[in-house]
Short mmCIF file of C-alpha atoms and ligand atoms in Angstrom, two decimals:
data_model
loop_
_atom_site.label_atom_id
_atom_site.label_comp_id
_atom_site.label_asym_id
_atom_site.label_seq_id
_atom_site.Cartn_x
_atom_site.Cartn_y
_atom_site.Cartn_z
CA UNK A 35 14.35 76.82 -13.03
CA UNK A 36 11.70 79.17 -14.42
CA UNK A 37 9.14 80.11 -11.78
CA UNK A 38 5.58 78.98 -12.54
CA UNK A 39 3.30 81.95 -13.16
CA UNK A 40 0.43 82.43 -10.73
CA UNK A 41 -3.22 82.35 -11.79
CA UNK A 42 -4.23 86.00 -11.51
CA UNK A 43 -7.76 85.01 -10.50
CA UNK A 44 -6.44 83.49 -7.27
CA UNK A 45 -5.95 87.10 -6.09
CA UNK A 46 -8.65 89.01 -4.24
CA UNK A 47 -9.59 92.49 -5.40
CA UNK A 48 -7.53 94.00 -2.59
CA UNK A 49 -4.49 91.89 -3.48
CA UNK A 50 -4.76 93.01 -7.11
CA UNK A 51 -4.99 96.65 -6.05
CA UNK A 52 -1.91 96.21 -3.82
CA UNK A 53 -0.04 94.56 -6.70
CA UNK A 54 -0.61 97.56 -8.97
CA UNK A 55 0.33 100.03 -6.26
CA UNK A 56 3.58 98.07 -5.73
CA UNK A 57 4.22 98.43 -9.49
CA UNK A 58 3.92 102.22 -9.16
CA UNK A 59 0.43 102.28 -10.70
CA UNK A 60 -2.89 103.30 -9.14
CA UNK A 61 -5.01 100.97 -7.03
CA UNK A 62 -7.86 101.78 -9.45
CA UNK A 63 -6.00 99.71 -12.07
CA UNK A 64 -6.51 96.67 -9.85
CA UNK A 65 -10.27 97.32 -9.80
CA UNK A 66 -10.32 97.68 -13.60
CA UNK A 67 -8.48 94.39 -14.09
CA UNK A 68 -10.68 92.68 -11.49
CA UNK A 69 -13.75 93.73 -13.44
CA UNK A 70 -12.27 92.34 -16.67
CA UNK A 71 -11.50 89.05 -14.96
CA UNK A 72 -14.82 88.50 -13.23
CA UNK A 73 -17.55 90.66 -14.74
CA UNK A 74 -16.37 90.51 -18.34
CA UNK A 75 -14.82 87.01 -18.09
CA UNK A 76 -11.70 88.01 -20.04
CA UNK A 77 -9.86 84.94 -21.35
CA UNK A 78 -6.62 86.78 -22.05
CA UNK A 79 -4.82 89.99 -21.06
CA UNK A 80 -5.11 91.08 -24.70
CA UNK A 81 -8.91 91.32 -24.21
CA UNK A 82 -8.47 94.14 -21.64
CA UNK A 83 -8.72 96.91 -24.20
CA UNK A 84 -8.90 99.89 -21.81
CA UNK A 85 -5.58 98.89 -20.17
CA UNK A 86 -2.34 100.10 -21.76
CA UNK A 87 -0.27 97.71 -23.87
CA UNK A 88 2.68 97.99 -21.47
CA UNK A 89 0.51 97.07 -18.47
CA UNK A 90 -1.01 94.13 -20.34
CA UNK A 91 2.50 92.90 -21.17
CA UNK A 92 3.56 93.32 -17.54
CA UNK A 93 0.59 91.17 -16.43
CA UNK A 94 1.42 88.60 -19.11
CA UNK A 95 4.96 88.39 -17.72
CA UNK A 96 3.71 87.81 -14.17
CA UNK A 97 0.46 85.86 -14.39
CA UNK A 98 -1.68 83.42 -16.34
CA UNK A 99 -5.47 83.25 -16.68
CA UNK A 100 -6.40 79.60 -16.23
CA UNK A 101 -9.73 79.73 -17.98
CA UNK A 102 -11.78 76.58 -18.52
CA UNK A 103 -12.60 75.40 -22.04
CA UNK A 104 -15.89 73.79 -23.01
CA UNK A 105 -14.51 70.89 -25.06
CA UNK A 106 -17.80 69.38 -26.02
CA UNK A 107 -21.42 70.45 -25.69
CA UNK A 108 -24.19 67.88 -26.04
CA UNK A 109 -27.89 68.71 -26.34
CA UNK A 110 -30.56 66.32 -25.17
CA UNK A 111 -33.88 65.88 -26.98
CA UNK A 112 -35.52 67.53 -23.92
CA UNK A 113 -33.35 70.68 -24.24
CA UNK A 114 -30.87 69.80 -21.48
CA UNK A 115 -27.29 70.74 -22.32
CA UNK A 116 -24.20 68.97 -20.97
CA UNK A 117 -20.76 70.56 -21.13
CA UNK A 118 -17.52 68.59 -20.94
CA UNK A 119 -15.22 71.15 -19.36
CA UNK A 120 -11.44 70.97 -19.84
CA UNK A 121 -9.37 72.40 -16.98
CA UNK A 122 -5.92 73.99 -17.29
CA UNK A 123 -4.21 70.72 -16.23
CA UNK A 124 -6.18 68.73 -18.82
CA UNK A 125 -8.55 67.12 -16.32
CA UNK A 126 -12.24 67.18 -17.19
CA UNK A 127 -15.48 67.79 -15.31
CA UNK A 128 -19.05 68.10 -16.47
CA UNK A 129 -21.78 70.64 -15.92
CA UNK A 130 -25.38 70.71 -17.04
CA UNK A 131 -27.97 73.30 -18.06
CA UNK A 132 -31.52 72.26 -17.26
CA UNK A 133 -34.18 74.41 -18.93
CA UNK A 134 -37.84 74.49 -17.86
CA UNK A 135 -40.61 76.91 -18.82
CA UNK A 136 -39.99 79.10 -15.81
CA UNK A 137 -36.27 78.81 -15.18
CA UNK A 138 -32.87 77.67 -16.38
CA UNK A 139 -30.76 75.89 -13.81
CA UNK A 140 -27.03 75.20 -13.86
CA UNK A 141 -25.87 72.01 -12.20
CA UNK A 142 -22.16 72.50 -11.54
CA UNK A 143 -19.27 70.33 -10.38
CA UNK A 144 -17.12 71.09 -7.34
CA UNK A 145 -14.48 68.33 -7.51
CA UNK A 146 -12.77 66.25 -10.20
CA UNK A 147 -14.20 62.86 -9.25
CA UNK A 148 -15.59 62.60 -5.71
CA UNK A 149 -14.29 62.03 -2.19
CA UNK A 150 -17.30 59.85 -1.39
CA UNK A 151 -18.44 56.52 -2.75
CA UNK A 152 -22.21 56.42 -3.14
CA UNK A 153 -22.87 53.06 -4.76
CA UNK A 154 -25.49 54.30 -7.21
CA UNK A 155 -23.49 57.23 -8.56
CA UNK A 156 -21.41 57.22 -11.74
CA UNK A 157 -19.08 59.94 -10.43
CA UNK A 158 -18.07 57.65 -7.55
CA UNK A 159 -16.37 55.36 -10.09
CA UNK A 160 -13.80 58.15 -10.64
CA UNK A 161 -11.49 58.62 -7.70
CA UNK A 162 -11.22 62.16 -6.36
CA UNK A 163 -8.33 63.76 -8.21
CA UNK A 164 -8.56 67.28 -6.90
CA UNK A 165 -10.83 70.05 -5.73
CA UNK A 166 -11.91 72.66 -8.24
CA UNK A 167 -10.65 76.21 -7.71
CA UNK A 168 -13.18 79.01 -7.19
CA UNK A 169 -12.59 80.38 -10.70
CA UNK A 170 -13.11 76.93 -12.26
CA UNK A 171 -16.50 76.66 -10.55
CA UNK A 172 -17.39 80.22 -11.50
CA UNK A 173 -16.39 79.64 -15.14
CA UNK A 174 -18.78 76.68 -15.40
CA UNK A 175 -21.60 78.96 -14.28
CA UNK A 176 -20.62 81.71 -16.76
CA UNK A 177 -20.46 79.18 -19.63
CA UNK A 178 -23.96 77.97 -18.78
CA UNK A 179 -25.27 81.52 -18.37
CA UNK A 180 -24.00 82.28 -21.90
CA UNK A 181 -25.67 79.13 -23.26
CA UNK A 182 -28.90 80.01 -21.48
CA UNK A 183 -28.93 83.45 -23.14
CA UNK A 184 -27.98 81.99 -26.52
CA UNK A 185 -30.36 79.03 -26.67
CA UNK A 186 -33.21 80.05 -24.35
CA UNK A 187 -33.10 83.81 -24.59
CA UNK A 188 -32.89 84.35 -20.85
CA UNK A 189 -30.15 84.53 -18.24
CA UNK A 190 -29.46 81.68 -15.89
CA UNK A 191 -31.92 81.79 -12.99
CA UNK A 192 -30.72 79.09 -10.56
CA UNK A 193 -27.61 77.16 -9.61
CA UNK A 194 -27.36 73.83 -7.88
CA UNK A 195 -24.09 72.30 -6.67
CA UNK A 196 -25.11 68.80 -7.62
CA UNK A 197 -22.64 67.92 -10.36
CA UNK A 198 -19.48 65.94 -9.78
CA UNK A 199 -18.12 65.98 -6.24
CA UNK A 200 -19.30 66.68 -2.70
CA UNK A 201 -19.42 70.50 -2.40
CA UNK A 202 -19.04 70.51 1.39
CA UNK A 203 -15.74 68.60 0.99
CA UNK A 204 -14.42 71.56 -1.02
CA UNK A 205 -16.02 74.11 1.25
CA UNK A 206 -13.68 77.12 0.98
CA UNK A 207 -13.48 77.11 -2.80
CA UNK A 208 -17.22 76.60 -3.19
CA UNK A 209 -17.86 79.56 -0.86
CA UNK A 210 -15.37 81.74 -2.75
CA UNK A 211 -17.08 80.86 -6.04
CA UNK A 212 -20.45 81.82 -4.54
CA UNK A 213 -18.96 85.14 -3.44
CA UNK A 214 -18.03 85.81 -7.08
CA UNK A 215 -21.35 84.58 -8.46
CA UNK A 216 -23.27 86.89 -6.14
CA UNK A 217 -20.94 89.93 -6.25
CA UNK A 218 -21.66 92.89 -8.48
CA UNK A 219 -18.33 92.40 -10.25
CA UNK A 220 -19.41 88.81 -10.92
CA UNK A 221 -22.87 87.69 -12.03
CA UNK A 222 -24.78 89.59 -9.34
CA UNK A 223 -27.09 86.63 -8.68
CA UNK A 224 -28.98 86.31 -5.41
CA UNK A 225 -27.65 83.63 -3.06
CA UNK A 226 -31.27 82.54 -2.54
CA UNK A 227 -31.11 81.10 -6.06
CA UNK A 228 -28.19 78.88 -5.18
CA UNK A 229 -28.61 75.41 -3.66
CA UNK A 230 -25.85 73.37 -2.10
CA UNK A 231 -26.73 69.72 -2.48
CA UNK A 232 -24.83 67.53 -0.05
CA UNK A 233 -24.79 63.88 0.78
CA UNK A 234 -24.86 65.05 4.41
CA UNK A 235 -21.62 66.01 6.14
CA UNK A 236 -22.89 67.11 9.59
CA UNK A 237 -19.97 69.30 10.68
CA UNK A 238 -19.97 71.20 7.39
CA UNK A 239 -23.75 71.69 7.39
CA UNK A 240 -23.34 73.43 10.75
CA UNK A 241 -20.50 75.55 9.37
CA UNK A 242 -22.66 76.56 6.39
CA UNK A 243 -25.35 77.66 8.84
CA UNK A 244 -22.84 79.59 10.97
CA UNK A 245 -21.41 81.37 7.92
CA UNK A 246 -24.83 82.87 7.10
CA UNK A 247 -24.42 82.32 3.38
CA UNK A 248 -28.19 82.48 2.69
CA UNK A 249 -27.93 79.63 0.19
CA UNK A 250 -30.49 76.83 0.18
CA UNK A 251 -29.67 73.35 1.38
CA UNK A 252 -30.58 70.02 -0.20
CA UNK A 253 -29.60 66.65 1.24
CA UNK A 254 -29.32 63.42 -0.75
CA UNK A 255 -31.04 61.22 1.80
CA UNK A 256 -32.18 58.08 -0.08
CA UNK A 257 -32.91 56.19 3.14
CA UNK A 258 -33.87 57.16 6.68
CA UNK A 259 -32.78 53.78 8.04
CA UNK A 260 -29.09 53.62 9.01
CA UNK A 261 -28.39 50.03 7.90
CA UNK A 262 -29.85 50.65 4.46
CA UNK A 263 -28.30 54.08 4.00
CA UNK A 264 -24.88 52.67 4.90
CA UNK A 265 -25.14 50.01 2.20
CA UNK A 266 -25.92 52.57 -0.50
CA UNK A 267 -23.88 55.48 0.91
CA UNK A 268 -21.03 53.88 2.90
CA UNK A 269 -19.87 57.14 4.54
CA UNK A 270 -23.14 56.97 6.53
CA UNK A 271 -21.24 54.61 8.85
CA UNK A 272 -19.07 57.60 9.82
CA UNK A 273 -21.86 60.21 9.72
CA UNK A 274 -24.97 58.32 10.89
CA UNK A 275 -28.49 59.69 10.60
CA UNK A 276 -28.60 60.86 14.20
CA UNK A 277 -25.67 63.21 13.53
CA UNK A 278 -27.24 64.36 10.28
CA UNK A 279 -30.52 65.03 12.08
CA UNK A 280 -28.77 67.09 14.73
CA UNK A 281 -26.92 69.13 12.08
CA UNK A 282 -30.15 69.76 10.16
CA UNK A 283 -31.93 70.91 13.33
CA UNK A 284 -29.02 73.29 13.92
CA UNK A 285 -29.26 74.51 10.29
CA UNK A 286 -32.97 75.24 10.60
CA UNK A 287 -32.65 76.95 13.94
CA UNK A 288 -29.98 79.28 12.55
CA UNK A 289 -31.33 79.91 9.03
CA UNK A 290 -35.08 79.22 9.19
CA UNK A 291 -34.60 77.85 5.68
CA UNK A 292 -36.55 74.74 4.71
CA UNK A 293 -34.48 71.73 3.65
CA UNK A 294 -35.02 69.69 0.51
CA UNK A 295 -34.46 65.94 0.72
CA UNK A 296 -33.47 64.26 -2.53
CA UNK A 297 -34.69 60.70 -2.50
CA UNK A 298 -34.53 57.88 -5.05
CA UNK A 299 -36.66 54.78 -4.59
CA UNK A 300 -34.91 51.61 -5.80
CA UNK A 301 -36.45 48.23 -6.35
CA UNK A 302 -35.69 45.82 -3.52
CA UNK A 303 -33.59 48.38 -1.63
CA UNK A 304 -35.88 51.03 -0.13
CA UNK A 305 -39.31 50.42 -1.68
CA UNK A 306 -41.30 49.09 1.31
CA UNK A 307 -43.81 50.75 3.66
CA UNK A 308 -41.22 50.53 6.44
CA UNK A 309 -38.82 52.64 4.35
CA UNK A 310 -41.49 55.24 3.60
CA UNK A 311 -42.54 55.37 7.28
CA UNK A 312 -38.93 55.98 8.30
CA UNK A 313 -38.74 58.87 5.80
CA UNK A 314 -41.94 60.41 7.16
CA UNK A 315 -40.51 60.22 10.68
CA UNK A 316 -37.24 61.84 9.55
CA UNK A 317 -39.20 64.60 7.79
CA UNK A 318 -40.83 65.57 11.10
CA UNK A 319 -37.54 66.77 12.61
CA UNK A 320 -37.26 69.99 10.57
CA UNK A 321 -39.46 71.77 8.00
CA UNK A 322 -38.67 70.20 4.66
CA UNK A 323 -39.89 69.07 1.29
CA UNK A 324 -39.08 65.86 -0.55
CA UNK A 325 -38.07 65.40 -4.17
CA UNK A 326 -38.67 61.83 -5.26
CA UNK A 327 -36.23 61.50 -8.15
CA UNK A 328 -36.49 59.08 -11.01
CA UNK A 329 -33.36 56.91 -11.17
CA UNK A 330 -31.01 56.73 -14.11
CA UNK A 331 -29.30 53.35 -14.26
CA UNK A 332 -25.51 53.51 -14.50
CA UNK A 333 -25.22 50.11 -16.17
CA UNK A 334 -24.35 47.95 -13.17
CA UNK A 335 -27.74 46.29 -12.78
CA UNK A 336 -27.78 46.45 -8.94
CA UNK A 337 -29.80 49.65 -8.70
CA UNK A 338 -33.08 49.62 -10.58
CA UNK A 339 -35.86 52.19 -10.57
CA UNK A 340 -38.67 51.02 -8.25
CA UNK A 341 -42.17 50.36 -9.58
CA UNK A 342 -44.55 53.27 -10.03
CA UNK A 343 -46.67 51.70 -7.23
CA UNK A 344 -43.76 52.07 -4.80
CA UNK A 345 -43.23 55.71 -5.79
CA UNK A 346 -46.97 56.38 -5.41
CA UNK A 347 -46.94 54.70 -1.99
CA UNK A 348 -44.20 57.13 -0.87
CA UNK A 349 -46.00 60.08 -2.42
CA UNK A 350 -49.32 59.27 -0.74
CA UNK A 351 -47.79 58.61 2.65
CA UNK A 352 -45.81 61.87 2.61
CA UNK A 353 -48.85 63.86 1.48
CA UNK A 354 -51.07 62.28 4.13
CA UNK A 355 -48.57 63.46 6.71
CA UNK A 356 -48.59 67.03 5.40
CA UNK A 357 -45.13 66.86 3.78
CA UNK A 358 -44.66 68.60 0.42
CA UNK A 359 -43.51 66.09 -2.17
CA UNK A 360 -42.62 66.42 -5.84
CA UNK A 361 -41.91 63.56 -8.20
CA UNK A 362 -39.06 64.62 -10.47
CA UNK A 363 -38.63 63.10 -13.88
CA UNK A 364 -35.01 62.99 -14.86
CA UNK A 365 -33.71 65.27 -17.59
CA UNK A 366 -31.00 64.70 -20.18
CA UNK A 367 -30.99 60.90 -19.84
CA UNK A 368 -30.04 60.37 -23.50
CA UNK A 369 -26.76 62.27 -23.02
CA UNK A 370 -25.91 60.87 -19.54
CA UNK A 371 -26.57 64.28 -18.01
CA UNK A 372 -29.12 63.17 -15.45
CA UNK A 373 -28.62 63.01 -11.71
CA UNK A 374 -25.89 60.53 -10.74
CA UNK A 375 -24.80 59.96 -14.35
CA UNK A 376 -21.90 62.41 -14.62
CA UNK A 377 -18.74 60.40 -15.23
CA UNK A 378 -16.83 62.14 -18.02
CA UNK A 379 -18.08 59.64 -20.58
CA UNK A 380 -18.13 62.35 -23.21
CA UNK A 381 -14.43 63.08 -22.92
S1 SF4 B 287 -23.77 61.15 -5.17
FE1 SF4 B 287 -22.58 63.02 -4.91
S2 SF4 B 287 -21.43 62.63 -3.00
FE2 SF4 B 287 -22.15 60.64 -3.70
S3 SF4 B 287 -20.43 59.84 -4.93
FE3 SF4 B 287 -21.85 60.89 -6.34
S4 SF4 B 287 -21.01 62.96 -6.55
FE4 SF4 B 287 -20.10 62.03 -4.70
#
């Protein structure tokens, strides 16, 4: 049986250098190829024009480059762009470019489907099929960086891991992709411009703090009352708020980096004073800010955006208690690109 060729981008720079030395070439050749793969985003060995034809053929015989393909790009009336991204095994994920006056942000996926089952989230309707590889995450960012330059005349400024999947459930690959995004052979972006948005996996939040990655942390909180959070985010039964609180205290002690809580207020679910009071109490544990996010219905009728009075009640109570709060209007609603709406509908 013919042996399956390995994806060359699964190799580290050192492994590539060793490969070329083993072929009787110089280790420098490995660095040159590495730069083509990551800095210049070469899609094929043919693109590597300063490498000899014979060496390109030798790589072709040994490896593949599993590059992603943007199958479909949709543009929202508010400028938001959504990419349907085809992977080498024909699975699809989505990523989004969110432009504002000051910045362009990439919202990228980390898994095909999701390991978790948040009731309000469209991605949760797709079962988790597999984790994305580091290069597949990196490629989404590069595609969005190119679109940002093309349509908005500026490079990508921020990245948030808030697309499909729970990034902390694909920890190693997400970290490797961040290494590439921040390295000089990659995009050279600062890790301070990268936010990991998690539904709150305590053990992994602590690991992220220990690993000193310098990324920012956002937590999809949505309720600070266990019984309610468990009904909307069932894994809360396994990772209750007390464990999350302890992990967040650990995070802050280690990183001194303020946490962002993402919070949606739904009608009849978490729109009372008691809910807002519980959030204020939770916010006192570690320095934080709160994003109150407008909800995008995913057609099931159970989750409905709360009244503007309920949102204002939250806003006022947080402000009165000295907690920074921002009300975030959703972007890209007309193309199902808004928070919680990514479900490969475009494919
Ligand atoms: S909200 Fe995030 S963690 Fe929850 S199911 Fe959706 S993608 Fe997964």
